[in-house]
CSV table of C-alpha atoms and ligand atoms in Angstrom, one decimal:
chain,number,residue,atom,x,y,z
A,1,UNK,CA,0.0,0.0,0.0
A,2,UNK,CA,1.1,3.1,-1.1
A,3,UNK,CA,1.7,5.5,2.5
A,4,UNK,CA,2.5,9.4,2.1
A,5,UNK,CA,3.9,10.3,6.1
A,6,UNK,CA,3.1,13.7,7.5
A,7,UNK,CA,6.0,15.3,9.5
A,8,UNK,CA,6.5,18.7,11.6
A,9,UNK,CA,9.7,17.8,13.3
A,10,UNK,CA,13.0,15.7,13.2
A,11,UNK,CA,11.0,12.7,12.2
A,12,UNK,CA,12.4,9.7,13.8
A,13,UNK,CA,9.3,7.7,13.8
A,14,UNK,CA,9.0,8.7,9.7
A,15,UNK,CA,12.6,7.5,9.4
A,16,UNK,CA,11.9,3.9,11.7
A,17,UNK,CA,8.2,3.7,8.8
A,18,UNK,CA,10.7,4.5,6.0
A,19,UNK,CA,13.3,2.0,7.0
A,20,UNK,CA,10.9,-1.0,7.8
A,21,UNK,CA,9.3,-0.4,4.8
A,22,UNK,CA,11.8,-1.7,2.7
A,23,UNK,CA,12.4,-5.1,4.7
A,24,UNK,CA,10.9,-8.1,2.8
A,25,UNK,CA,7.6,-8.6,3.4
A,26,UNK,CA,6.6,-5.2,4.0
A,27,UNK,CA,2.6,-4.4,3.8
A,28,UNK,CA,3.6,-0.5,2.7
A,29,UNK,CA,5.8,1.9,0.5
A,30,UNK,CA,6.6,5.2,1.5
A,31,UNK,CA,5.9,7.2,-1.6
A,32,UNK,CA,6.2,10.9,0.0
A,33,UNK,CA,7.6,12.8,3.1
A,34,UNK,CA,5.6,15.9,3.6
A,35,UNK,CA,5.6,19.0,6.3
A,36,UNK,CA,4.4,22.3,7.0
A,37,UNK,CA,8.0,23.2,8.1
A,38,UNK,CA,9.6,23.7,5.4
A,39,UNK,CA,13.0,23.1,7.0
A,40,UNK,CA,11.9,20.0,9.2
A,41,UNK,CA,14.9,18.1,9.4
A,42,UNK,CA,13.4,14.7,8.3
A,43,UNK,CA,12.5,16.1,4.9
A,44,UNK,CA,16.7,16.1,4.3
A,45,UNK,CA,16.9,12.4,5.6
A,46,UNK,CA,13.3,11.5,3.4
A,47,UNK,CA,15.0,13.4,0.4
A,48,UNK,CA,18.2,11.9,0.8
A,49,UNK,CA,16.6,7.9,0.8
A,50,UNK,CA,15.5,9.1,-2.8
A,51,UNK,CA,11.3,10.1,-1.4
A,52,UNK,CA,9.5,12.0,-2.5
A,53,UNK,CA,9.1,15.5,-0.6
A,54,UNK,CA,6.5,18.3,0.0
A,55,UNK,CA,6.7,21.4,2.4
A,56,UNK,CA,4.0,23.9,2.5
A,57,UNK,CA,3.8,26.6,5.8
A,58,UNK,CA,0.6,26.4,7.0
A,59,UNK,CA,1.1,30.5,8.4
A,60,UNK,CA,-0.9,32.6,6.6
A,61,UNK,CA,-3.3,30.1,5.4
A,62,UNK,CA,-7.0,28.9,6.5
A,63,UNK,CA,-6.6,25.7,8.2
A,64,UNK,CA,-9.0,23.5,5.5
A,65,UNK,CA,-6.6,25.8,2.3
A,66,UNK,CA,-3.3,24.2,4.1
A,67,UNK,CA,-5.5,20.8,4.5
A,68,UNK,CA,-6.3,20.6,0.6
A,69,UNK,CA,-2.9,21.9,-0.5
A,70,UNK,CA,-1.3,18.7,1.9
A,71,UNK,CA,-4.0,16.3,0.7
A,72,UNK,CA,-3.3,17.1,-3.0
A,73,UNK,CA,0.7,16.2,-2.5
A,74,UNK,CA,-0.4,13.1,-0.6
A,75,UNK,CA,-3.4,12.4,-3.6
A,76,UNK,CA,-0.6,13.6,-6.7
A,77,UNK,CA,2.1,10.7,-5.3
A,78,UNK,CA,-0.9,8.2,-5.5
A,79,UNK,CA,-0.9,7.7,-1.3
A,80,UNK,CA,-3.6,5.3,-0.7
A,81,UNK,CA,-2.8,6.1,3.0
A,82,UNK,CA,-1.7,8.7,5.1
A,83,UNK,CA,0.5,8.3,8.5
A,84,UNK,CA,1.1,11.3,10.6
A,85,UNK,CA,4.2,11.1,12.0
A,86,UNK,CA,4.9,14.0,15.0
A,87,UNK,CA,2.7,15.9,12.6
A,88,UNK,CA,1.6,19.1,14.8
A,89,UNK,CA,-1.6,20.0,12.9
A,90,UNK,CA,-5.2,19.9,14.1
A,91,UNK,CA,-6.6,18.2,10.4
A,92,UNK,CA,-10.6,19.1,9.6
A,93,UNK,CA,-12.9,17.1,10.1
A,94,UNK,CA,-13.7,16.9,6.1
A,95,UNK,CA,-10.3,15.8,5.5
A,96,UNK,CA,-10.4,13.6,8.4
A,97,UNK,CA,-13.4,12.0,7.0
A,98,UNK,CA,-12.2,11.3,3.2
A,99,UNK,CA,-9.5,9.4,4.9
A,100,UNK,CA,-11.3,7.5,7.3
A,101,UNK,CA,-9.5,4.1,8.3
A,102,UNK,CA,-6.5,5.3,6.2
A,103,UNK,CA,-5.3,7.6,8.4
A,104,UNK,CA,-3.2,6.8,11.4
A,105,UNK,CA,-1.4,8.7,14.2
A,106,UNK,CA,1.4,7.9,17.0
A,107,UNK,CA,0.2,9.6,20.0
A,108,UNK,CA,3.1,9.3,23.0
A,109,UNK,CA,0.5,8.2,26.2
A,110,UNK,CA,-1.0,5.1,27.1
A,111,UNK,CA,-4.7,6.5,25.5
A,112,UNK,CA,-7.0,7.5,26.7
A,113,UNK,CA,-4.7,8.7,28.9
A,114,UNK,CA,-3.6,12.3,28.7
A,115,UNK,CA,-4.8,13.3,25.6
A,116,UNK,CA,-2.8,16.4,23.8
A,117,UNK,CA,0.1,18.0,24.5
A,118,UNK,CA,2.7,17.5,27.3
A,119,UNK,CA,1.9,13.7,28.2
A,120,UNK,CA,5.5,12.8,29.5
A,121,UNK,CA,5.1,15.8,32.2
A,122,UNK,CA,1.5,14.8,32.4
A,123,UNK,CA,2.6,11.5,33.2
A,124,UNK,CA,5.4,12.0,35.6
A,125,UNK,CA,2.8,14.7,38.0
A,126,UNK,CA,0.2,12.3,38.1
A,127,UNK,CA,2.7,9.7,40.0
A,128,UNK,CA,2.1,7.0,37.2
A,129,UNK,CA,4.4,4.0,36.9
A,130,UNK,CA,3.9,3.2,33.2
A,131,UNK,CA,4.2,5.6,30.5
A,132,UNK,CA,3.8,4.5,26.8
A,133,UNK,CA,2.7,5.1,23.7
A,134,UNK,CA,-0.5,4.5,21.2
A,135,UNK,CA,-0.8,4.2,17.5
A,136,UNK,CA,-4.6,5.1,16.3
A,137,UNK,CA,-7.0,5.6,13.7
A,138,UNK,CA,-7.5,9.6,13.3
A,139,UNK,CA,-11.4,10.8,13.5
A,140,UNK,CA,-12.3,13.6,13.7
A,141,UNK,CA,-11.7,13.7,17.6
A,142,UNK,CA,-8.6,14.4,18.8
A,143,UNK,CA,-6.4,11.4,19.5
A,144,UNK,CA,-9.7,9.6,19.9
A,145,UNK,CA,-9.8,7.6,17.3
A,146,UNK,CA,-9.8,3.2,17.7
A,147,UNK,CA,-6.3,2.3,19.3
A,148,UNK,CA,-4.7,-0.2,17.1
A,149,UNK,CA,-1.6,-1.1,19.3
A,150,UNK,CA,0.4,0.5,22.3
A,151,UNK,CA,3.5,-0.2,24.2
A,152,UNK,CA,4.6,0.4,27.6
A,153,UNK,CA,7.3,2.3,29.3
A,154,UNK,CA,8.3,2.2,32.8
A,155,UNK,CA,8.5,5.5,34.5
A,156,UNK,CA,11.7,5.2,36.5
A,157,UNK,CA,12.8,7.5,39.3
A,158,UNK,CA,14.2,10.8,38.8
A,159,UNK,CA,12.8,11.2,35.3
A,160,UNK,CA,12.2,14.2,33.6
A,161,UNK,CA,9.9,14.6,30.9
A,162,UNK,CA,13.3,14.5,28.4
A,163,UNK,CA,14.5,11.4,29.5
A,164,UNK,CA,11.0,9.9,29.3
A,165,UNK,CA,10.3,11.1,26.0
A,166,UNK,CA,13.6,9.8,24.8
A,167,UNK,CA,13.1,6.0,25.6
A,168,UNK,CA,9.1,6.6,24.8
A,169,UNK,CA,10.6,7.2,21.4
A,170,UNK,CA,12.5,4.3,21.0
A,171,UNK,CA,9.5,2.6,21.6
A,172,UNK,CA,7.4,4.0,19.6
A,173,UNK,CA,10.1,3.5,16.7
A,174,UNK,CA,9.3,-0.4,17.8
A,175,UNK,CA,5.6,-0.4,17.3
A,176,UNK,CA,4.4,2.0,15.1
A,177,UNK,CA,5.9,0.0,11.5
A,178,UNK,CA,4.9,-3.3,13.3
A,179,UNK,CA,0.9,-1.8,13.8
A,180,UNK,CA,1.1,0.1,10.3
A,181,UNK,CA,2.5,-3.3,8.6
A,182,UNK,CA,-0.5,-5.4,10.4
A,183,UNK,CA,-2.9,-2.7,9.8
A,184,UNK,CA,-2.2,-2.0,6.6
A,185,UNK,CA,-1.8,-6.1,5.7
A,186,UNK,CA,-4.9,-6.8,6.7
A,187,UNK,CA,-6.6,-5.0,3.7
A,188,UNK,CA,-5.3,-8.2,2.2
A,189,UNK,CA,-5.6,-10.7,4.2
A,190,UNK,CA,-9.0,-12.9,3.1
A,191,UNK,CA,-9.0,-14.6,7.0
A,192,UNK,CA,-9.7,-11.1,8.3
A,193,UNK,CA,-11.9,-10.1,5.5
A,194,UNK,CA,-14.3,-13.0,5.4
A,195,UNK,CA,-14.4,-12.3,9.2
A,196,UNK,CA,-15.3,-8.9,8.7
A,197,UNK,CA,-18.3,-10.0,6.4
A,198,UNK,CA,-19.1,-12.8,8.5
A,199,UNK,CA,-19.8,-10.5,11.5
A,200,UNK,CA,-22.2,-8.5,9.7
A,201,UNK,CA,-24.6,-10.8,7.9
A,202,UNK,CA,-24.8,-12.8,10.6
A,203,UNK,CA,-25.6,-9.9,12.8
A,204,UNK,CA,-29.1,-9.4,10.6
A,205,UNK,CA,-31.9,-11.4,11.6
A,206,UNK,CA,-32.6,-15.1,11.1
A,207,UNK,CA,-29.5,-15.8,9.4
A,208,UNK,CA,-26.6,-18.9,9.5
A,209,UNK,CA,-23.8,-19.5,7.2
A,210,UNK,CA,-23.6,-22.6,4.7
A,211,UNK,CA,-20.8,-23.5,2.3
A,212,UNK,CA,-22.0,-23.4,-1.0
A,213,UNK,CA,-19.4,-24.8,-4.4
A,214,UNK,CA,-16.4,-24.6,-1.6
A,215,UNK,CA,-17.0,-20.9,-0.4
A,216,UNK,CA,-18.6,-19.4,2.7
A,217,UNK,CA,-22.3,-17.9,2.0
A,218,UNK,CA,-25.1,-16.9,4.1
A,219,UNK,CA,-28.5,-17.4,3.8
A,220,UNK,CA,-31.8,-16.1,5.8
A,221,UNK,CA,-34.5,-18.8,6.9
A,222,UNK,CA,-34.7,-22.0,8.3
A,223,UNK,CA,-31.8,-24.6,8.2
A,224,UNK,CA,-34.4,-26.3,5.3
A,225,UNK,CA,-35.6,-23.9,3.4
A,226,UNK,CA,-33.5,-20.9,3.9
A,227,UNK,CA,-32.4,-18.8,1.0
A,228,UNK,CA,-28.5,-17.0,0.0
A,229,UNK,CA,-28.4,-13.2,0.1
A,230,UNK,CA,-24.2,-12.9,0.2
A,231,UNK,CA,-21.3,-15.4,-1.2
A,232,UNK,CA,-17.6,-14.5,0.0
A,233,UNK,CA,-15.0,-14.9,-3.2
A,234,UNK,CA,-11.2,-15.4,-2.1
A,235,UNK,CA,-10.1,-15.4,-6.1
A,236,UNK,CA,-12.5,-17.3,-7.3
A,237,UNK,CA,-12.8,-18.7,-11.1
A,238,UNK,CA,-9.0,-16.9,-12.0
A,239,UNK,CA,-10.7,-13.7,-10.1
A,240,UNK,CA,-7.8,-11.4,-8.1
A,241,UNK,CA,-10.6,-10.3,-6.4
A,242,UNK,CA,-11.8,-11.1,-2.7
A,243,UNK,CA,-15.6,-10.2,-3.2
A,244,UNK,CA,-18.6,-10.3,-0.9
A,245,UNK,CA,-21.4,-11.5,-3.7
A,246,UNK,CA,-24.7,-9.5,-2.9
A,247,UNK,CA,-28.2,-9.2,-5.2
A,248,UNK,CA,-28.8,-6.3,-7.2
A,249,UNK,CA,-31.8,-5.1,-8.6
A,250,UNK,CA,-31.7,-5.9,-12.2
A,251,UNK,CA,-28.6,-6.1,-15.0
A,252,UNK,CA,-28.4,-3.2,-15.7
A,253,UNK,CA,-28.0,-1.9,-12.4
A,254,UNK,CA,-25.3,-4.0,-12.1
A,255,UNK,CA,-23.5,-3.4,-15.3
A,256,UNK,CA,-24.3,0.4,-14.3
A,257,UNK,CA,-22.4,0.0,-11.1
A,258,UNK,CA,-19.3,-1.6,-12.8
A,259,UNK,CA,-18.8,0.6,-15.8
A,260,UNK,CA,-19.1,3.5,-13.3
A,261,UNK,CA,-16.6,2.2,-10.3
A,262,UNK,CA,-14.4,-0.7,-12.3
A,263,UNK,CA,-12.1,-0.5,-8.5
A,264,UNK,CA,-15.2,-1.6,-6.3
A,265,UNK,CA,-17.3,-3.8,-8.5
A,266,UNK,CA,-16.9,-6.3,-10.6
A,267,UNK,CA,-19.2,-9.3,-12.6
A,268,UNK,CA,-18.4,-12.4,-10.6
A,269,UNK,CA,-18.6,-15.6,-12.9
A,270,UNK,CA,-21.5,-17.6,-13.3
A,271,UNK,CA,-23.1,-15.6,-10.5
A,272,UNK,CA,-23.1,-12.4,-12.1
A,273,UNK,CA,-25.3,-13.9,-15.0
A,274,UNK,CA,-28.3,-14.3,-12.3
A,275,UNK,CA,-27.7,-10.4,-11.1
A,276,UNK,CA,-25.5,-11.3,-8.2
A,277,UNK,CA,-22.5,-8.4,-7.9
A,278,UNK,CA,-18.8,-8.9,-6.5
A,279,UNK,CA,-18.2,-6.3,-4.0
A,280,UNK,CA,-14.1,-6.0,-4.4
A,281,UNK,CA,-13.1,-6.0,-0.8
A,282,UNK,CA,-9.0,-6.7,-1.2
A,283,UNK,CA,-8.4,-2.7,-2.2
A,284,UNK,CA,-7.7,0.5,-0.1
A,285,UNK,CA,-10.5,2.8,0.8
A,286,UNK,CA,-13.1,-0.3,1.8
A,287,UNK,CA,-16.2,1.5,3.0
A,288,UNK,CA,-17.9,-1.0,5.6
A,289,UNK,CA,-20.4,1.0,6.1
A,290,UNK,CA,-21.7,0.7,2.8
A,291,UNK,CA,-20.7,-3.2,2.2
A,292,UNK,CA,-23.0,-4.0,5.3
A,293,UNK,CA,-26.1,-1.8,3.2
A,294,UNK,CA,-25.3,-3.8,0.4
A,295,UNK,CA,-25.3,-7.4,2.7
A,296,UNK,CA,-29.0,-6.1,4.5
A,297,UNK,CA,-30.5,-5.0,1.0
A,298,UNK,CA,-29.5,-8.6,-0.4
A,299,UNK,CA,-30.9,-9.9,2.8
A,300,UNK,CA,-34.1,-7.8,2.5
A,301,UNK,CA,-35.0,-9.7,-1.4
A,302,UNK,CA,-34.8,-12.9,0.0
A,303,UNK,CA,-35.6,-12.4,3.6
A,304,UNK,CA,-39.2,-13.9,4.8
A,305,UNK,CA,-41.6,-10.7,5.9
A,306,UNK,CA,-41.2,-12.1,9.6
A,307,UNK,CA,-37.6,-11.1,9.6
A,308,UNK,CA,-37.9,-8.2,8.0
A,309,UNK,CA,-40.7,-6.8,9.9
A,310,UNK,CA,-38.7,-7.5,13.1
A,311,UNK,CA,-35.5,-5.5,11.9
A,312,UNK,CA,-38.0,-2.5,10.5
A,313,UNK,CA,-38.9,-2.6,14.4
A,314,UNK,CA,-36.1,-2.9,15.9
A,315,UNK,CA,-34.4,0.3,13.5
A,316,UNK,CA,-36.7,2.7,15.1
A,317,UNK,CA,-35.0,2.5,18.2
B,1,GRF,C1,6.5,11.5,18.9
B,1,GRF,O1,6.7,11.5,20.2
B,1,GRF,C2,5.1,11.2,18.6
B,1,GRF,O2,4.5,10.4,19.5
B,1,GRF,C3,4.4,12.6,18.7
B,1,GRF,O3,5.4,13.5,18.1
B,1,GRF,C4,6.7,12.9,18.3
B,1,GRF,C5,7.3,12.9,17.0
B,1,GRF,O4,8.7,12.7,17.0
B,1,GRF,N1,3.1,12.5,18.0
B,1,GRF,P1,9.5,12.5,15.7
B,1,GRF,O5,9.4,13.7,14.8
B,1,GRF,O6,9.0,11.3,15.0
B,1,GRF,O7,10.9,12.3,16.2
């Protein structure tokens, strides 16, 4: 996956990302460094490993113009994902939206612990033994967003906030390539996909799962007579997709849907001759949201009026 890394400062934790990123195996590429300091040191040691760089001052403009004008770099070096990396910018909400799940922060505090600035001092004053770090989704919340790993540091005696923030660092140069490379290889991964699917049809009413040619479907009804409303595809028929298989209205709907987005959708073999649409799941930018709308409108065309009647109910709470 292609990662663009926001800076403001010296950048260690962009050089640890940088330098794990081209160990075998690797889940990501570092495709740009970008700041608004212009003369943040890491941009020398980013330019100097051959990356792409960007540096835009943020003084004098509106926060969302200096948003847009980072987004762009981050958009015109084709990053599928953006890691902010000591980055000392409150984003939008707009542009932390658009990046939603694809944009991840290294906050130094054992969150939700001290929140903000000053955590090492924070830390120290409030008598704690364990320090540590968090690496997190960004919303639209400050350093709110779901934790996708942390590591601990002791606090020893007699340390300042300096010497705490120095081994905090080292730390954090330990976990935050290890949570971006499982993070970001799990977009991949068809164990943790057909989980993800798995969770939400079975979560709408009167459903069970059932293999069906070798792959995991789901169907709505009794054991006997139920009926499938989603198929999950891990490359299927020569496919390099991993799809979730849902109902759509008509052909043409569904031809509609893949001329228009070729990246999301796709006409699954044999099933898409009955109206059935492959939901590509194995690409950057996976709205779940909108794949669990497609799994409960599938659901609803096959689902018996009992069901259905029950989940109307139970959305008006
Ligand atoms: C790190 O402590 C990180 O947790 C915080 O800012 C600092 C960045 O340091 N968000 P560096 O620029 O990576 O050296």
């Amino acid at each position: 996956m292609k990662t663009a890394i926001f800076i403001s400062g010296g950048g260690t934790n962009m050089a640890a990302l940088l330098y794990a990123s081209r160990l075998p195996n690797s889940a990501y590429e570092v495709v740009l460094v970008a700041s608004n300091v212009p003369d943040a040191s890491g941009l020398g040691l980013a330019a100097a490993e051959g990356v792409g760089t960007f540096a835009r001052s943020h003084q004098g403009m509106s926060r969302p113009d200096h948003d847009a004008v980072m987004e762009q770099a981050a958009r015109d070096a084709g990053a599928e994902c953006i890691i902010l990396a000591g980055y000392m910018r409150i984003l939008t909400p707009e542009f932390t939206e658009r990046w939603q799940g694809r944009m991840l922060n290294i906050h130094p505090s054992l969150l939700p612990k001290y929140r903000g600035l000053e955590t090492h001092k924070r830390a120290i004053e409030a008598g704690d033994k364990v320090h540590g770090a968090s690496v997190h989704l960004v919303s639209s919340e400050l350093d709110a967003g779901e934790v996708l790993g942390q590591i601990e540091v002791r606090i020893t005696q007699g340390d300042t906030p300096e010497t705490l923030a120095d081994r905090v660092k080292i730390a954090e140069h330990q976990l935050y390539p290890r949570v971006v490379n499982e993070y970001l290889g799990r977009a991949n991964d068809p164990e943790h996909l057909l989980q993800k699917v798995r969770d939400l049809a079975l979560a709408l009413p009167g459903t069970h799962e059932r293999e069906s040619h070798g792959s995991p479907g789901w169907r709505v009804g009794t054991e006997k007579s139920g009926k499938y409303f989603a198929h999950f595809n891990d490359q299927h028929h020569g496919s390099e997709h991993i799809a979730l298989l849902v109902k759509t209205d008509s052909m043409d709907e569904l031809l509609g849907l893949v001329e228009a987005h070729p990246h999301a959708y796709f006409k699954p073999a044999y099933y898409g001759a009955s109206g059935w649409i492959g939901v590509i799941l194995n690409r950057s930018g996976v709205d779940w949201d909108h794949v669990a709308d497609w799994l409960e409108r599938s659901w609803r065309k096959v689902a018996p009026r009992q069901f259905t009647k029950l989940h109307d109910a139970a959305d008006q709470f």
